[in-house]
């Protein structure tokens, strides 16, 4: 029975109509409220988007005084994330064609009154640099006008100190270094020829870098694995594995006046071996003397799956070979006592990356553990160690090579053809370089100051010779405008006047003059003074107003300037900073300040 049953028909109809009207009004109200809410949300999102485009995060607007008072009241808070642009569809942009120099067209974006070009295009066109990095958990874009950094001059330069910023150099890992010779213990260059040759500049830099690292790094960790002296021995003969048919004994050696290990193992045998098991350090060193042909082999576990790699150091003059996970270096006969020091990481990677081109192939293979040492042949061994570094061994390998290989004129001839560029006559094998002379002198002076061995100082003094001889007569001396003496990195015809090589040649003269004293060092001192006079007069010729110039070929040949790359530009600055610590002439200070500004895109003023 209906709830309206007690009413008449007319009354019931009136009540039904009133209920329907109420329902319609209620639905209309709901629709209106929903529309109002939707419009409010859309307007709110649009306002938020507009604000995010126009404003920086709140932290950017805090005044200094407000920051100070805030920091006194509460601990510093992590930075707010950057505003999110374009949420809710509020940001509008459109593609736009950009015509570049009436020559080519690229796609850009227009947002209101701003036009944006792709950074990939900007980077190439302006030769600038940038990348997205994570900072405090958020992405940000970092832009740099240049890619190279200037080092702070720690203290006034002196001959026994760090050489420039060479503690950061890693000569042996350069792809134009074929390997570290097992016979000579110094790098073999492939910079201008894939066959490899000894290059005095690279060898001196190898020595100076390790000398500088030794001054700036903490002492290495050294693990002694075997020494035959009973009082020092940490391991006994039992730690050695001696297969049947091989022998190992402890004997007294008259030359060393100490006990050593005497070994004998046929080449066909497994060899006499010593377990090492070092997974932290990879510089192997041992005292060695062979009485027959033989080898020292080191077994390495690496980051590559599969069988281990083995590096063989054999009594031959072979430079380097690689086949089937076996890397081989010749170390010469070693028929008298010598210390063999090898960087196993470098030796492995140079072997695996061996190629017939100028550059060593890149490889990701790394040693993970030095497993064992294996000896073949007959000979004597002592003081087997593995260490973190062996900087002084590398430094003296370079210093001793310079003494052994200096010629009668006092130079280190470079036995490869060098073509500096179109318009210059090629330098035929046997040419000298003032940069090589200077860096060799800086190396030898430091060796002398460490050891007081007169042979090092005598070689450094003798190296002054080529500075006095004109380039055309197999020397390194050029004269600019018939007035200013210049010592040529490349003694070309016509002269090239390379700036960085000249300054390195001056540092070598300074080191010799300061170390040898007033009488022995007089000639070096005079050459240094004349060179500094030339540098002060000619330095403005190397300034472009936005960077520096590598050489003066534009003046000598009438060609386009040879602009210095940013790494050469910062080398120029580092060199001038160093010279400013020796000579307080205002030009060095002023040029350093101006050239540093060029790194940030601050150019010289125009008219």
mmCIF file with all atom_site columns, C-alpha atoms in Angstrom, residues 168-341:
data_model
loop_
_atom_site.group_PDB
_atom_site.id
_atom_site.type_symbol
_atom_site.label_atom_id
_atom_site.label_alt_id
_atom_site.label_comp_id
_atom_site.label_asym_id
_atom_site.label_entity_id
_atom_site.label_seq_id
_atom_site.pdbx_PDB_ins_code
_atom_site.Cartn_x
_atom_site.Cartn_y
_atom_site.Cartn_z
_atom_site.occupancy
_atom_site.B_iso_or_equiv
_atom_site.pdbx_formal_charge
_atom_site.auth_seq_id
_atom_site.auth_comp_id
_atom_site.auth_asym_id
_atom_site.auth_atom_id
_atom_site.pdbx_PDB_model_num
ATOM 1   C CA . UNK A 1 168 ? 98.917  14.931  -11.673 1.00 0.00 ? 168 UNK A CA 1
ATOM 2   C CA . UNK A 1 169 ? 100.647 13.510  -14.766 1.00 0.00 ? 169 UNK A CA 1
ATOM 3   C CA . UNK A 1 170 ? 100.380 9.783   -15.551 1.00 0.00 ? 170 UNK A CA 1
ATOM 4   C CA . UNK A 1 171 ? 102.744 9.426   -18.485 1.00 0.00 ? 171 UNK A CA 1
ATOM 5   C CA . UNK A 1 172 ? 102.693 5.625   -18.607 1.00 0.00 ? 172 UNK A CA 1
ATOM 6   C CA . UNK A 1 173 ? 98.929  5.418   -19.189 1.00 0.00 ? 173 UNK A CA 1
ATOM 7   C CA . UNK A 1 174 ? 98.968  7.664   -22.271 1.00 0.00 ? 174 UNK A CA 1
ATOM 8   C CA . UNK A 1 175 ? 97.752  5.860   -25.363 1.00 0.00 ? 175 UNK A CA 1
ATOM 9   C CA . UNK A 1 176 ? 100.795 7.174   -27.278 1.00 0.00 ? 176 UNK A CA 1
ATOM 10  C CA . UNK A 1 177 ? 103.110 5.331   -24.875 1.00 0.00 ? 177 UNK A CA 1
ATOM 11  C CA . UNK A 1 178 ? 103.632 1.864   -26.328 1.00 0.00 ? 178 UNK A CA 1
ATOM 12  C CA . UNK A 1 179 ? 104.935 0.422   -23.064 1.00 0.00 ? 179 UNK A CA 1
ATOM 13  C CA . UNK A 1 180 ? 107.535 0.831   -20.350 1.00 0.00 ? 180 UNK A CA 1
ATOM 14  C CA . UNK A 1 181 ? 110.672 -0.796  -21.733 1.00 0.00 ? 181 UNK A CA 1
ATOM 15  C CA . UNK A 1 182 ? 111.814 -3.821  -19.731 1.00 0.00 ? 182 UNK A CA 1
ATOM 16  C CA . UNK A 1 183 ? 115.447 -3.150  -20.659 1.00 0.00 ? 183 UNK A CA 1
ATOM 17  C CA . UNK A 1 184 ? 115.540 0.634   -20.089 1.00 0.00 ? 184 UNK A CA 1
ATOM 18  C CA . UNK A 1 185 ? 112.723 1.057   -17.575 1.00 0.00 ? 185 UNK A CA 1
ATOM 19  C CA . UNK A 1 186 ? 111.354 4.165   -19.338 1.00 0.00 ? 186 UNK A CA 1
ATOM 20  C CA . UNK A 1 187 ? 108.404 4.852   -21.688 1.00 0.00 ? 187 UNK A CA 1
ATOM 21  C CA . UNK A 1 188 ? 108.617 4.159   -25.403 1.00 0.00 ? 188 UNK A CA 1
ATOM 22  C CA . UNK A 1 189 ? 106.690 6.743   -27.422 1.00 0.00 ? 189 UNK A CA 1
ATOM 23  C CA . UNK A 1 190 ? 104.558 6.234   -30.523 1.00 0.00 ? 190 UNK A CA 1
ATOM 24  C CA . UNK A 1 191 ? 103.529 9.895   -30.831 1.00 0.00 ? 191 UNK A CA 1
ATOM 25  C CA . UNK A 1 192 ? 104.972 10.296  -34.353 1.00 0.00 ? 192 UNK A CA 1
ATOM 26  C CA . UNK A 1 193 ? 105.540 6.693   -35.379 1.00 0.00 ? 193 UNK A CA 1
ATOM 27  C CA . UNK A 1 194 ? 103.960 3.321   -34.500 1.00 0.00 ? 194 UNK A CA 1
ATOM 28  C CA . UNK A 1 195 ? 107.318 1.552   -34.299 1.00 0.00 ? 195 UNK A CA 1
ATOM 29  C CA . UNK A 1 196 ? 108.128 3.288   -31.009 1.00 0.00 ? 196 UNK A CA 1
ATOM 30  C CA . UNK A 1 197 ? 111.140 5.387   -30.068 1.00 0.00 ? 197 UNK A CA 1
ATOM 31  C CA . UNK A 1 198 ? 112.707 6.886   -26.969 1.00 0.00 ? 198 UNK A CA 1
ATOM 32  C CA . UNK A 1 199 ? 111.651 10.524  -26.637 1.00 0.00 ? 199 UNK A CA 1
ATOM 33  C CA . UNK A 1 200 ? 113.559 12.595  -24.088 1.00 0.00 ? 200 UNK A CA 1
ATOM 34  C CA . UNK A 1 201 ? 110.576 14.876  -23.383 1.00 0.00 ? 201 UNK A CA 1
ATOM 35  C CA . UNK A 1 202 ? 108.311 11.972  -22.449 1.00 0.00 ? 202 UNK A CA 1
ATOM 36  C CA . UNK A 1 203 ? 111.056 10.234  -20.462 1.00 0.00 ? 203 UNK A CA 1
ATOM 37  C CA . UNK A 1 204 ? 111.794 13.428  -18.504 1.00 0.00 ? 204 UNK A CA 1
ATOM 38  C CA . UNK A 1 205 ? 108.088 13.957  -17.827 1.00 0.00 ? 205 UNK A CA 1
ATOM 39  C CA . UNK A 1 206 ? 107.881 10.350  -16.619 1.00 0.00 ? 206 UNK A CA 1
ATOM 40  C CA . UNK A 1 207 ? 110.694 11.043  -14.157 1.00 0.00 ? 207 UNK A CA 1
ATOM 41  C CA . UNK A 1 208 ? 109.431 14.464  -13.045 1.00 0.00 ? 208 UNK A CA 1
ATOM 42  C CA . UNK A 1 209 ? 105.880 13.199  -12.512 1.00 0.00 ? 209 UNK A CA 1
ATOM 43  C CA . UNK A 1 210 ? 107.026 10.372  -10.231 1.00 0.00 ? 210 UNK A CA 1
ATOM 44  C CA . UNK A 1 211 ? 109.434 12.702  -8.411  1.00 0.00 ? 211 UNK A CA 1
ATOM 45  C CA . UNK A 1 212 ? 106.542 15.124  -7.769  1.00 0.00 ? 212 UNK A CA 1
ATOM 46  C CA . UNK A 1 213 ? 104.175 12.331  -6.700  1.00 0.00 ? 213 UNK A CA 1
ATOM 47  C CA . UNK A 1 214 ? 106.785 11.153  -4.210  1.00 0.00 ? 214 UNK A CA 1
ATOM 48  C CA . UNK A 1 215 ? 106.727 14.604  -2.598  1.00 0.00 ? 215 UNK A CA 1
ATOM 49  C CA . UNK A 1 216 ? 102.953 14.954  -2.513  1.00 0.00 ? 216 UNK A CA 1
ATOM 50  C CA . UNK A 1 217 ? 101.672 11.442  -1.770  1.00 0.00 ? 217 UNK A CA 1
ATOM 51  C CA . UNK A 1 218 ? 101.888 9.478   1.444   1.00 0.00 ? 218 UNK A CA 1
ATOM 52  C CA . UNK A 1 219 ? 104.454 6.696   1.787   1.00 0.00 ? 219 UNK A CA 1
ATOM 53  C CA . UNK A 1 220 ? 103.465 3.492   -0.034  1.00 0.00 ? 220 UNK A CA 1
ATOM 54  C CA . UNK A 1 221 ? 102.391 0.267   1.609   1.00 0.00 ? 221 UNK A CA 1
ATOM 55  C CA . UNK A 1 222 ? 105.104 -2.365  1.036   1.00 0.00 ? 222 UNK A CA 1
ATOM 56  C CA . UNK A 1 223 ? 104.583 -6.103  1.528   1.00 0.00 ? 223 UNK A CA 1
ATOM 57  C CA . UNK A 1 224 ? 107.813 -8.133  1.806   1.00 0.00 ? 224 UNK A CA 1
ATOM 58  C CA . UNK A 1 225 ? 107.315 -11.689 0.514   1.00 0.00 ? 225 UNK A CA 1
ATOM 59  C CA . UNK A 1 226 ? 110.840 -13.032 0.663   1.00 0.00 ? 226 UNK A CA 1
ATOM 60  C CA . UNK A 1 227 ? 114.299 -12.012 1.725   1.00 0.00 ? 227 UNK A CA 1
ATOM 61  C CA . UNK A 1 228 ? 116.992 -14.614 2.275   1.00 0.00 ? 228 UNK A CA 1
ATOM 62  C CA . UNK A 1 229 ? 118.551 -12.843 5.251   1.00 0.00 ? 229 UNK A CA 1
ATOM 63  C CA . UNK A 1 230 ? 117.463 -14.934 8.220   1.00 0.00 ? 230 UNK A CA 1
ATOM 64  C CA . UNK A 1 231 ? 116.976 -11.946 10.518  1.00 0.00 ? 231 UNK A CA 1
ATOM 65  C CA . UNK A 1 232 ? 114.569 -10.279 8.063   1.00 0.00 ? 232 UNK A CA 1
ATOM 66  C CA . UNK A 1 233 ? 112.865 -13.304 6.579   1.00 0.00 ? 233 UNK A CA 1
ATOM 67  C CA . UNK A 1 234 ? 109.101 -13.396 6.986   1.00 0.00 ? 234 UNK A CA 1
ATOM 68  C CA . UNK A 1 235 ? 108.744 -16.594 5.011   1.00 0.00 ? 235 UNK A CA 1
ATOM 69  C CA . UNK A 1 236 ? 110.924 -19.664 4.828   1.00 0.00 ? 236 UNK A CA 1
ATOM 70  C CA . UNK A 1 237 ? 111.977 -21.857 1.956   1.00 0.00 ? 237 UNK A CA 1
ATOM 71  C CA . UNK A 1 238 ? 108.842 -23.926 2.591   1.00 0.00 ? 238 UNK A CA 1
ATOM 72  C CA . UNK A 1 239 ? 106.763 -21.053 1.122   1.00 0.00 ? 239 UNK A CA 1
ATOM 73  C CA . UNK A 1 240 ? 108.400 -21.716 -2.218  1.00 0.00 ? 240 UNK A CA 1
ATOM 74  C CA . UNK A 1 241 ? 107.163 -24.547 -4.421  1.00 0.00 ? 241 UNK A CA 1
ATOM 75  C CA . UNK A 1 242 ? 110.120 -26.481 -5.856  1.00 0.00 ? 242 UNK A CA 1
ATOM 76  C CA . UNK A 1 243 ? 109.016 -29.199 -8.344  1.00 0.00 ? 243 UNK A CA 1
ATOM 77  C CA . UNK A 1 244 ? 111.054 -32.312 -9.007  1.00 0.00 ? 244 UNK A CA 1
ATOM 78  C CA . UNK A 1 245 ? 114.126 -31.542 -11.106 1.00 0.00 ? 245 UNK A CA 1
ATOM 79  C CA . UNK A 1 246 ? 114.299 -27.916 -9.823  1.00 0.00 ? 246 UNK A CA 1
ATOM 80  C CA . UNK A 1 247 ? 116.290 -26.522 -6.893  1.00 0.00 ? 247 UNK A CA 1
ATOM 81  C CA . UNK A 1 248 ? 116.252 -23.586 -4.486  1.00 0.00 ? 248 UNK A CA 1
ATOM 82  C CA . UNK A 1 249 ? 118.852 -22.883 -1.799  1.00 0.00 ? 249 UNK A CA 1
ATOM 83  C CA . UNK A 1 250 ? 120.092 -20.099 0.414   1.00 0.00 ? 250 UNK A CA 1
ATOM 84  C CA . UNK A 1 251 ? 123.648 -18.927 -0.346  1.00 0.00 ? 251 UNK A CA 1
ATOM 85  C CA . UNK A 1 252 ? 125.924 -16.042 0.585   1.00 0.00 ? 252 UNK A CA 1
ATOM 86  C CA . UNK A 1 253 ? 126.615 -13.562 -2.218  1.00 0.00 ? 253 UNK A CA 1
ATOM 87  C CA . UNK A 1 254 ? 129.934 -11.716 -2.041  1.00 0.00 ? 254 UNK A CA 1
ATOM 88  C CA . UNK A 1 255 ? 128.785 -8.861  -4.289  1.00 0.00 ? 255 UNK A CA 1
ATOM 89  C CA . UNK A 1 256 ? 125.841 -7.973  -2.059  1.00 0.00 ? 256 UNK A CA 1
ATOM 90  C CA . UNK A 1 257 ? 127.526 -9.190  1.153   1.00 0.00 ? 257 UNK A CA 1
ATOM 91  C CA . UNK A 1 258 ? 124.287 -10.864 2.143   1.00 0.00 ? 258 UNK A CA 1
ATOM 92  C CA . UNK A 1 259 ? 122.387 -14.117 1.802   1.00 0.00 ? 259 UNK A CA 1
ATOM 93  C CA . UNK A 1 260 ? 120.248 -14.627 -1.318  1.00 0.00 ? 260 UNK A CA 1
ATOM 94  C CA . UNK A 1 261 ? 118.142 -17.372 -2.947  1.00 0.00 ? 261 UNK A CA 1
ATOM 95  C CA . UNK A 1 262 ? 119.819 -19.443 -5.640  1.00 0.00 ? 262 UNK A CA 1
ATOM 96  C CA . UNK A 1 263 ? 117.427 -21.139 -8.058  1.00 0.00 ? 263 UNK A CA 1
ATOM 97  C CA . UNK A 1 264 ? 117.575 -23.565 -10.956 1.00 0.00 ? 264 UNK A CA 1
ATOM 98  C CA . UNK A 1 265 ? 114.560 -24.566 -13.085 1.00 0.00 ? 265 UNK A CA 1
ATOM 99  C CA . UNK A 1 266 ? 114.550 -25.871 -16.629 1.00 0.00 ? 266 UNK A CA 1
ATOM 100 C CA . UNK A 1 267 ? 112.413 -23.968 -19.142 1.00 0.00 ? 267 UNK A CA 1
ATOM 101 C CA . UNK A 1 268 ? 110.351 -27.130 -19.683 1.00 0.00 ? 268 UNK A CA 1
ATOM 102 C CA . UNK A 1 269 ? 109.562 -27.457 -15.964 1.00 0.00 ? 269 UNK A CA 1
ATOM 103 C CA . UNK A 1 270 ? 106.798 -25.817 -13.954 1.00 0.00 ? 270 UNK A CA 1
ATOM 104 C CA . UNK A 1 271 ? 109.434 -23.512 -12.465 1.00 0.00 ? 271 UNK A CA 1
ATOM 105 C CA . UNK A 1 272 ? 110.243 -22.512 -8.901  1.00 0.00 ? 272 UNK A CA 1
ATOM 106 C CA . UNK A 1 273 ? 107.301 -20.491 -7.605  1.00 0.00 ? 273 UNK A CA 1
ATOM 107 C CA . UNK A 1 274 ? 106.406 -18.255 -4.680  1.00 0.00 ? 274 UNK A CA 1
ATOM 108 C CA . UNK A 1 275 ? 102.765 -17.768 -3.662  1.00 0.00 ? 275 UNK A CA 1
ATOM 109 C CA . UNK A 1 276 ? 101.875 -14.078 -3.318  1.00 0.00 ? 276 UNK A CA 1
ATOM 110 C CA . UNK A 1 277 ? 98.075  -13.663 -3.145  1.00 0.00 ? 277 UNK A CA 1
ATOM 111 C CA . UNK A 1 278 ? 98.054  -9.857  -3.080  1.00 0.00 ? 278 UNK A CA 1
ATOM 112 C CA . UNK A 1 279 ? 94.792  -8.231  -4.159  1.00 0.00 ? 279 UNK A CA 1
ATOM 113 C CA . UNK A 1 280 ? 95.564  -4.652  -3.035  1.00 0.00 ? 280 UNK A CA 1
ATOM 114 C CA . UNK A 1 281 ? 98.816  -3.526  -4.678  1.00 0.00 ? 281 UNK A CA 1
ATOM 115 C CA . UNK A 1 282 ? 100.411 -4.194  -8.056  1.00 0.00 ? 282 UNK A CA 1
ATOM 116 C CA . UNK A 1 283 ? 103.982 -2.820  -8.083  1.00 0.00 ? 283 UNK A CA 1
ATOM 117 C CA . UNK A 1 284 ? 106.353 -5.812  -8.102  1.00 0.00 ? 284 UNK A CA 1
ATOM 118 C CA . UNK A 1 285 ? 110.020 -5.407  -7.160  1.00 0.00 ? 285 UNK A CA 1
ATOM 119 C CA . UNK A 1 286 ? 112.841 -7.929  -6.754  1.00 0.00 ? 286 UNK A CA 1
ATOM 120 C CA . UNK A 1 287 ? 116.633 -8.034  -6.873  1.00 0.00 ? 287 UNK A CA 1
ATOM 121 C CA . UNK A 1 288 ? 117.729 -10.333 -9.670  1.00 0.00 ? 288 UNK A CA 1
ATOM 122 C CA . UNK A 1 289 ? 120.817 -11.848 -11.284 1.00 0.00 ? 289 UNK A CA 1
ATOM 123 C CA . UNK A 1 290 ? 120.696 -14.514 -14.011 1.00 0.00 ? 290 UNK A CA 1
ATOM 124 C CA . UNK A 1 291 ? 123.575 -16.875 -14.716 1.00 0.00 ? 291 UNK A CA 1
ATOM 125 C CA . UNK A 1 292 ? 121.775 -18.303 -17.775 1.00 0.00 ? 292 UNK A CA 1
ATOM 126 C CA . UNK A 1 293 ? 118.844 -17.420 -19.968 1.00 0.00 ? 293 UNK A CA 1
ATOM 127 C CA . UNK A 1 294 ? 115.693 -17.380 -17.910 1.00 0.00 ? 294 UNK A CA 1
ATOM 128 C CA . UNK A 1 295 ? 112.505 -15.587 -16.987 1.00 0.00 ? 295 UNK A CA 1
ATOM 129 C CA . UNK A 1 296 ? 110.426 -14.175 -14.170 1.00 0.00 ? 296 UNK A CA 1
ATOM 130 C CA . UNK A 1 297 ? 106.689 -14.782 -14.654 1.00 0.00 ? 297 UNK A CA 1
ATOM 131 C CA . UNK A 1 298 ? 103.793 -13.286 -12.704 1.00 0.00 ? 298 UNK A CA 1
ATOM 132 C CA . UNK A 1 299 ? 100.368 -14.965 -12.724 1.00 0.00 ? 299 UNK A CA 1
ATOM 133 C CA . UNK A 1 300 ? 97.420  -12.553 -12.422 1.00 0.00 ? 300 UNK A CA 1
ATOM 134 C CA . UNK A 1 301 ? 93.750  -13.072 -11.777 1.00 0.00 ? 301 UNK A CA 1
ATOM 135 C CA . UNK A 1 302 ? 91.886  -10.334 -13.613 1.00 0.00 ? 302 UNK A CA 1
ATOM 136 C CA . UNK A 1 303 ? 88.437  -8.839  -13.970 1.00 0.00 ? 303 UNK A CA 1
ATOM 137 C CA . UNK A 1 304 ? 87.923  -10.949 -17.098 1.00 0.00 ? 304 UNK A CA 1
ATOM 138 C CA . UNK A 1 305 ? 86.405  -14.396 -16.703 1.00 0.00 ? 305 UNK A CA 1
ATOM 139 C CA . UNK A 1 306 ? 88.440  -17.409 -17.712 1.00 0.00 ? 306 UNK A CA 1
ATOM 140 C CA . UNK A 1 307 ? 92.045  -18.501 -17.172 1.00 0.00 ? 307 UNK A CA 1
ATOM 141 C CA . UNK A 1 308 ? 94.510  -16.087 -15.532 1.00 0.00 ? 308 UNK A CA 1
ATOM 142 C CA . UNK A 1 309 ? 96.875  -13.822 -17.464 1.00 0.00 ? 309 UNK A CA 1
ATOM 143 C CA . UNK A 1 310 ? 100.635 -14.272 -17.157 1.00 0.00 ? 310 UNK A CA 1
ATOM 144 C CA . UNK A 1 311 ? 103.264 -11.574 -17.645 1.00 0.00 ? 311 UNK A CA 1
ATOM 145 C CA . UNK A 1 312 ? 106.686 -12.975 -18.583 1.00 0.00 ? 312 UNK A CA 1
ATOM 146 C CA . UNK A 1 313 ? 109.884 -10.953 -18.099 1.00 0.00 ? 313 UNK A CA 1
ATOM 147 C CA . UNK A 1 314 ? 112.501 -12.775 -20.188 1.00 0.00 ? 314 UNK A CA 1
ATOM 148 C CA . UNK A 1 315 ? 116.253 -12.375 -20.662 1.00 0.00 ? 315 UNK A CA 1
ATOM 149 C CA . UNK A 1 316 ? 116.051 -10.986 -24.193 1.00 0.00 ? 316 UNK A CA 1
ATOM 150 C CA . UNK A 1 317 ? 115.874 -7.609  -25.899 1.00 0.00 ? 317 UNK A CA 1
ATOM 151 C CA . UNK A 1 318 ? 112.352 -8.194  -27.221 1.00 0.00 ? 318 UNK A CA 1
ATOM 152 C CA . UNK A 1 319 ? 110.245 -5.123  -26.536 1.00 0.00 ? 319 UNK A CA 1
ATOM 153 C CA . UNK A 1 320 ? 106.735 -6.512  -25.964 1.00 0.00 ? 320 UNK A CA 1
ATOM 154 C CA . UNK A 1 321 ? 104.529 -9.339  -27.275 1.00 0.00 ? 321 UNK A CA 1
ATOM 155 C CA . UNK A 1 322 ? 101.032 -10.619 -26.543 1.00 0.00 ? 322 UNK A CA 1
ATOM 156 C CA . UNK A 1 323 ? 99.385  -13.934 -27.369 1.00 0.00 ? 323 UNK A CA 1
ATOM 157 C CA . UNK A 1 324 ? 96.748  -16.112 -25.692 1.00 0.00 ? 324 UNK A CA 1
ATOM 158 C CA . UNK A 1 325 ? 96.705  -14.298 -22.318 1.00 0.00 ? 325 UNK A CA 1
ATOM 159 C CA . UNK A 1 326 ? 100.518 -14.234 -22.178 1.00 0.00 ? 326 UNK A CA 1
ATOM 160 C CA . UNK A 1 327 ? 102.246 -10.835 -22.173 1.00 0.00 ? 327 UNK A CA 1
ATOM 161 C CA . UNK A 1 328 ? 106.022 -10.874 -22.697 1.00 0.00 ? 328 UNK A CA 1
ATOM 162 C CA . UNK A 1 329 ? 108.609 -8.154  -22.024 1.00 0.00 ? 329 UNK A CA 1
ATOM 163 C CA . UNK A 1 330 ? 112.322 -8.437  -22.685 1.00 0.00 ? 330 UNK A CA 1
ATOM 164 C CA . UNK A 1 331 ? 114.435 -7.273  -19.724 1.00 0.00 ? 331 UNK A CA 1
ATOM 165 C CA . UNK A 1 332 ? 117.930 -7.838  -21.166 1.00 0.00 ? 332 UNK A CA 1
ATOM 166 C CA . UNK A 1 333 ? 120.470 -10.406 -19.916 1.00 0.00 ? 333 UNK A CA 1
ATOM 167 C CA . UNK A 1 334 ? 120.470 -9.224  -16.260 1.00 0.00 ? 334 UNK A CA 1
ATOM 168 C CA . UNK A 1 335 ? 123.788 -10.998 -15.760 1.00 0.00 ? 335 UNK A CA 1
ATOM 169 C CA . UNK A 1 336 ? 124.719 -8.708  -12.853 1.00 0.00 ? 336 UNK A CA 1
ATOM 170 C CA . UNK A 1 337 ? 122.664 -7.676  -9.861  1.00 0.00 ? 337 UNK A CA 1
ATOM 171 C CA . UNK A 1 338 ? 119.857 -5.232  -10.636 1.00 0.00 ? 338 UNK A CA 1
ATOM 172 C CA . UNK A 1 339 ? 116.430 -4.375  -9.256  1.00 0.00 ? 339 UNK A CA 1
ATOM 173 C CA . UNK A 1 340 ? 113.490 -5.224  -11.485 1.00 0.00 ? 340 UNK A CA 1
ATOM 174 C CA . UNK A 1 341 ? 110.528 -2.969  -10.663 1.00 0.00 ? 341 UNK A CA 1
#
